[in-house]
Short mmCIF file of C-alpha atoms and ligand atoms in Angstrom, two decimals:
data_model
loop_
_atom_site.label_atom_id
_atom_site.label_comp_id
_atom_site.label_asym_id
_atom_site.label_seq_id
_atom_site.Cartn_x
_atom_site.Cartn_y
_atom_site.Cartn_z
CA MET A 69 -7.66 13.51 11.25
CA ARG A 70 -8.72 11.20 14.06
CA ILE A 71 -8.28 7.43 13.75
CA ASP A 72 -9.73 4.96 16.25
CA ILE A 73 -8.85 1.26 16.16
CA ALA A 74 -11.09 -1.41 17.70
CA THR A 75 -9.02 -4.52 18.41
CA LEU A 76 -8.25 -7.38 20.81
CA PHE A 77 -4.63 -6.11 20.85
CA PRO A 78 -4.75 -2.37 21.59
CA GLU A 79 -1.29 -2.35 23.22
CA MET A 80 0.29 -3.76 20.10
CA CYS A 81 -1.33 -1.09 17.91
CA GLU A 82 -0.58 1.69 20.41
CA ARG A 83 3.08 0.67 20.54
CA VAL A 84 3.55 0.83 16.78
CA LEU A 85 1.70 4.14 16.48
CA SER A 86 3.82 5.77 19.20
CA GLU A 87 7.08 5.47 17.27
CA SER A 88 8.83 7.53 14.63
CA ILE A 89 6.97 9.88 12.29
CA ILE A 90 3.45 8.92 13.38
CA GLY A 91 4.36 9.11 17.08
CA ARG A 92 5.86 12.57 16.58
CA ALA A 93 2.86 13.79 14.58
CA ARG A 94 0.56 12.67 17.42
CA GLN A 95 2.64 14.45 20.04
CA ARG A 96 2.55 17.62 17.95
CA GLY A 97 -1.23 17.37 17.57
CA TYR A 98 -1.39 16.91 13.78
CA ILE A 99 -3.29 13.63 14.12
CA GLU A 100 -5.23 11.88 16.89
CA LEU A 101 -5.15 8.12 17.36
CA ALA A 102 -6.85 5.93 19.97
CA CYS A 103 -6.97 2.14 20.37
CA HIS A 104 -9.88 0.35 22.05
CA GLN A 105 -10.13 -3.13 23.60
CA ILE A 106 -13.09 -5.01 22.11
CA ARG A 107 -12.96 -7.52 25.00
CA ASP A 108 -13.94 -4.75 27.44
CA TYR A 109 -17.40 -4.80 25.85
CA THR A 110 -18.28 -8.47 26.33
CA THR A 111 -21.41 -9.15 28.36
CA ASN A 112 -20.43 -12.66 29.48
CA ARG A 113 -18.47 -13.42 32.64
CA GLN A 114 -15.67 -15.28 30.85
CA LYS A 115 -15.05 -12.22 28.65
CA GLN A 116 -15.27 -14.53 25.64
CA VAL A 117 -15.30 -12.77 22.26
CA ASP A 118 -15.42 -15.76 19.87
CA ASP A 119 -17.47 -18.89 19.31
CA TYR A 120 -17.77 -21.86 16.95
CA PRO A 121 -18.97 -21.15 13.41
CA TYR A 122 -22.54 -22.14 12.56
CA GLY A 123 -22.42 -24.80 9.86
CA GLY A 124 -19.12 -26.14 11.17
CA GLY A 125 -15.62 -25.61 9.86
CA PRO A 126 -12.24 -24.84 11.35
CA GLY A 127 -11.46 -22.14 13.90
CA MET A 128 -13.53 -19.64 15.79
CA VAL A 129 -15.57 -16.64 14.70
CA MET A 130 -15.62 -13.27 16.47
CA GLN A 131 -19.08 -12.61 17.85
CA ALA A 132 -21.12 -9.60 16.80
CA GLN A 133 -22.09 -8.23 20.23
CA PRO A 134 -18.72 -7.08 21.67
CA ILE A 135 -17.63 -5.56 18.35
CA TYR A 136 -20.95 -3.76 17.97
CA ASP A 137 -21.01 -2.35 21.50
CA CYS A 138 -17.35 -1.31 21.24
CA CYS A 139 -17.94 0.52 17.94
CA VAL A 140 -21.08 2.27 19.19
CA ASP A 141 -19.17 3.50 22.23
CA VAL A 142 -16.20 4.66 20.12
CA VAL A 143 -18.53 6.52 17.72
CA ARG A 144 -20.08 8.26 20.74
CA GLN A 145 -16.63 9.24 22.09
CA VAL A 146 -15.52 10.54 18.70
CA GLU A 147 -18.66 12.64 18.25
CA GLU A 148 -18.46 13.98 21.80
CA ALA A 149 -14.89 15.08 21.05
CA GLY A 150 -16.34 17.26 18.26
CA HIS A 151 -15.54 15.09 15.24
CA ALA A 152 -17.84 13.93 12.46
CA ARG A 153 -19.29 10.44 12.72
CA PRO A 154 -16.35 8.17 11.80
CA HIS A 155 -16.13 6.34 8.50
CA VAL A 156 -16.16 2.70 9.61
CA VAL A 157 -13.72 0.29 7.92
CA PHE A 158 -13.52 -3.42 8.71
CA MET A 159 -10.12 -4.96 7.97
CA THR A 160 -10.78 -8.27 6.20
CA ALA A 161 -8.98 -10.40 3.62
CA ALA A 162 -12.22 -10.29 1.59
CA GLY A 163 -12.24 -6.48 1.40
CA THR A 164 -11.40 -4.11 -1.46
CA PRO A 165 -7.61 -4.01 -2.01
CA LEU A 166 -5.88 -0.98 -0.48
CA THR A 167 -4.30 1.43 -2.98
CA GLU A 168 -2.72 4.87 -2.67
CA GLU A 169 -5.88 6.25 -4.30
CA LYS A 170 -7.96 4.72 -1.48
CA CYS A 171 -5.55 6.18 1.10
CA LYS A 172 -6.07 9.64 -0.43
CA GLN A 173 -9.84 9.21 -0.17
CA LEU A 174 -9.62 8.07 3.45
CA ALA A 175 -7.30 10.98 4.29
CA GLN A 176 -10.13 13.36 3.29
CA LYS A 177 -12.37 12.03 6.09
CA ASP A 178 -12.53 13.80 9.42
CA SER A 179 -12.37 10.53 11.33
CA LEU A 180 -11.94 6.80 10.71
CA LEU A 181 -12.81 3.78 12.82
CA LEU A 182 -10.76 0.72 11.83
CA VAL A 183 -12.14 -2.58 13.13
CA CYS A 184 -9.81 -5.58 13.43
CA GLY A 185 -11.01 -9.15 13.35
CA HIS A 186 -9.09 -12.10 14.71
CA TYR A 187 -9.47 -15.87 14.49
CA GLU A 188 -11.19 -17.25 11.38
CA GLY A 189 -13.44 -14.28 10.81
CA ILE A 190 -16.13 -11.92 12.09
CA ASP A 191 -19.86 -12.62 12.35
CA GLU A 192 -21.11 -11.16 9.06
CA ARG A 193 -24.09 -9.45 10.72
CA VAL A 194 -21.97 -6.90 12.57
CA ILE A 195 -20.15 -6.06 9.33
CA GLU A 196 -23.54 -5.53 7.64
CA ALA A 197 -24.73 -3.40 10.54
CA LEU A 198 -21.71 -1.10 10.83
CA ALA A 199 -19.25 -1.19 7.94
CA ASP A 200 -19.02 1.62 5.42
CA GLU A 201 -16.47 -0.56 3.67
CA GLU A 202 -14.14 -3.55 4.04
CA ILE A 203 -10.49 -3.19 3.10
CA SER A 204 -7.83 -5.83 2.45
CA ILE A 205 -4.13 -4.92 2.40
CA GLY A 206 -3.28 -7.66 -0.08
CA ASP A 207 -4.01 -11.10 -1.41
CA TYR A 208 -2.74 -13.06 1.57
CA VAL A 209 -4.27 -13.96 4.91
CA LEU A 210 -3.09 -12.46 8.20
CA THR A 211 -3.85 -13.91 11.63
CA GLY A 212 -5.74 -10.73 12.45
CA GLY A 213 -6.67 -7.30 11.17
CA GLU A 214 -4.21 -5.40 13.40
CA LEU A 215 -1.30 -5.27 10.97
CA ALA A 216 -3.73 -4.26 8.22
CA ALA A 217 -5.20 -1.47 10.38
CA LEU A 218 -1.68 -0.24 11.16
CA VAL A 219 -0.86 -0.17 7.46
CA VAL A 220 -4.00 1.88 6.75
CA ALA A 221 -3.36 4.23 9.70
CA ASP A 222 0.27 4.78 8.67
CA SER A 223 -0.40 5.33 4.96
CA VAL A 224 -3.35 7.66 5.63
CA CYS A 225 -1.63 9.67 8.37
CA ARG A 226 1.42 10.44 6.23
CA LEU A 227 -0.92 12.19 3.77
CA CYS A 228 -2.32 14.47 6.51
CA PRO A 229 -0.99 18.06 6.66
CA GLY A 230 1.92 18.52 9.08
CA VAL A 231 2.81 14.84 9.41
CA LEU A 232 5.69 14.83 6.90
CA SER A 233 8.28 17.56 7.28
CA SER A 234 8.18 18.55 3.60
CA PRO A 235 4.80 18.60 1.86
CA GLU A 236 6.46 17.39 -1.37
CA GLY A 237 7.50 14.30 0.61
CA TYR A 238 4.63 12.11 -0.40
CA GLU A 239 4.14 13.52 -3.88
CA GLU A 240 7.56 12.20 -4.93
CA GLU A 241 7.02 8.76 -3.44
CA SER A 242 6.18 5.53 -5.18
CA HIS A 243 2.50 5.22 -6.10
CA TYR A 244 1.42 8.79 -5.35
CA SER A 245 1.73 9.78 -9.01
CA GLY A 246 0.78 6.30 -10.19
CA LEU A 247 4.45 5.40 -10.83
CA LEU A 248 7.05 3.61 -8.72
CA GLU A 249 9.65 5.89 -7.22
CA TYR A 250 12.96 6.61 -8.98
CA PRO A 251 16.15 5.32 -7.26
CA GLN A 252 17.63 7.47 -4.48
CA TYR A 253 21.28 7.97 -3.48
CA SER A 254 23.07 9.65 -0.58
CA ARG A 255 26.70 10.21 0.44
CA PRO A 256 29.35 9.04 -0.31
CA GLU A 257 29.65 9.54 -4.08
CA GLU A 258 31.29 6.13 -4.32
CA TRP A 259 30.48 3.16 -2.10
CA ASN A 260 31.97 -0.33 -2.55
CA GLY A 261 32.97 0.55 -6.10
CA ARG A 262 29.48 1.79 -7.02
CA ARG A 263 29.16 5.40 -8.12
CA VAL A 264 26.15 7.68 -7.81
CA PRO A 265 24.78 8.38 -11.33
CA GLU A 266 26.73 11.38 -12.71
CA ILE A 267 23.59 13.36 -13.57
CA LEU A 268 22.65 13.66 -9.87
CA LEU A 269 25.97 15.43 -9.19
CA SER A 270 25.50 17.89 -12.06
CA GLY A 271 23.32 20.39 -10.19
CA HIS A 272 21.16 20.73 -13.33
CA HIS A 273 17.68 20.54 -11.81
CA ALA A 274 15.70 20.20 -15.05
CA ASN A 275 17.90 17.37 -16.32
CA ILE A 276 17.75 15.64 -12.94
CA ALA A 277 13.94 15.85 -12.90
CA LYS A 278 13.81 14.45 -16.44
CA TRP A 279 16.18 11.58 -15.54
CA ARG A 280 14.16 10.73 -12.44
CA HIS A 281 10.92 10.68 -14.39
CA GLU A 282 12.48 8.37 -16.99
CA GLN A 283 13.75 6.07 -14.23
CA ALA A 284 10.31 5.99 -12.61
CA LEU A 285 8.69 5.17 -15.96
CA GLU A 286 11.19 2.41 -16.76
CA ARG A 287 10.96 0.84 -13.29
CA THR A 288 7.20 0.83 -13.41
CA ARG A 289 7.15 -0.62 -16.94
CA THR A 290 9.45 -3.52 -16.01
CA ARG A 291 8.38 -4.20 -12.41
CA ARG A 292 4.68 -3.37 -12.47
CA PRO A 293 3.28 -3.54 -16.00
CA ASP A 294 -0.23 -3.35 -14.50
CA LEU A 295 0.49 0.10 -12.99
CA TYR A 296 2.32 1.22 -16.12
CA GLU A 297 -0.68 0.44 -18.30
CA LYS A 298 -2.97 2.46 -16.01
CA TYR A 299 -0.52 5.38 -15.98
CA GLU A 300 -0.29 5.37 -19.77
CA GLU A 301 -4.09 5.31 -20.09
CA LYS A 302 -4.38 8.29 -17.72
CA SER A 303 -1.67 10.23 -19.60
CA MET A 304 -3.41 9.58 -22.92
CA ALA A 305 -6.75 10.71 -21.47
CA LYS A 306 -5.12 13.97 -20.31
CA ILE A 307 -3.66 14.60 -23.78
CA ASP A 308 -7.07 13.95 -25.39
CA LYS A 309 -8.76 16.59 -23.16
N1 ADE B 296 -7.30 -9.88 7.94
C1 ADE B 296 -6.74 -11.05 7.56
N2 ADE B 296 -6.08 -10.91 6.40
C2 ADE B 296 -6.24 -9.62 6.01
C3 ADE B 296 -5.80 -8.85 4.90
N3 ADE B 296 -5.09 -9.39 3.91
N4 ADE B 296 -6.15 -7.56 4.84
C4 ADE B 296 -6.90 -7.00 5.81
N5 ADE B 296 -7.34 -7.66 6.89
C5 ADE B 296 -7.02 -8.96 7.00
#
């Protein structure tokens, strides 16, 4: 998997993606990530990347030209490096909400180009010209697409082979199966008067798996009835088959 990020803040993205699990996976060659400065592609002397919105209104809009030229150059670099043409995703609050299912789809691609807006928005014409899709990370507005792109990069990369130390890692996690994750405990057996549930100390793997599944079901039912309903529908459909 190769992920390129086009942004006005490449250092910020680079910094985050150099740490911890993702940083290690890059060093070991399991994933490739590169961040690109959109401002380097401006054609005006002031290196301006934004302008007033036609029709008036608050704030500034990112202009089409620097984003377009940056993306065309990144696509060329990616293809020259032997990858498929990247799947181009614009990070916008108006995009399709990100889900684990979407992350799984994106993780199947050979390469992704994530484009980050800033200011009040991006000139719609460059989105029309380049975007395969627009993704939002939630129903709230960020000051820019960078944090959203980092969320996508992180959640997609952890699904790529080699990135997590144990391949079961992500299958057990919240959302992968459509359920929230069961509660986890580590040493000591008692902390501040709170004991680890007895069943986890029993060594009985089948009972532990059953308990965890029940916990996951109950948590999902009470905390996220929307997910629970979907899970139930899927389970019923499987039984019907
Ligand atoms: N840019 C601003 N807000 C955003 C959001 N919620 N998701 C993705 N990109 C954004």
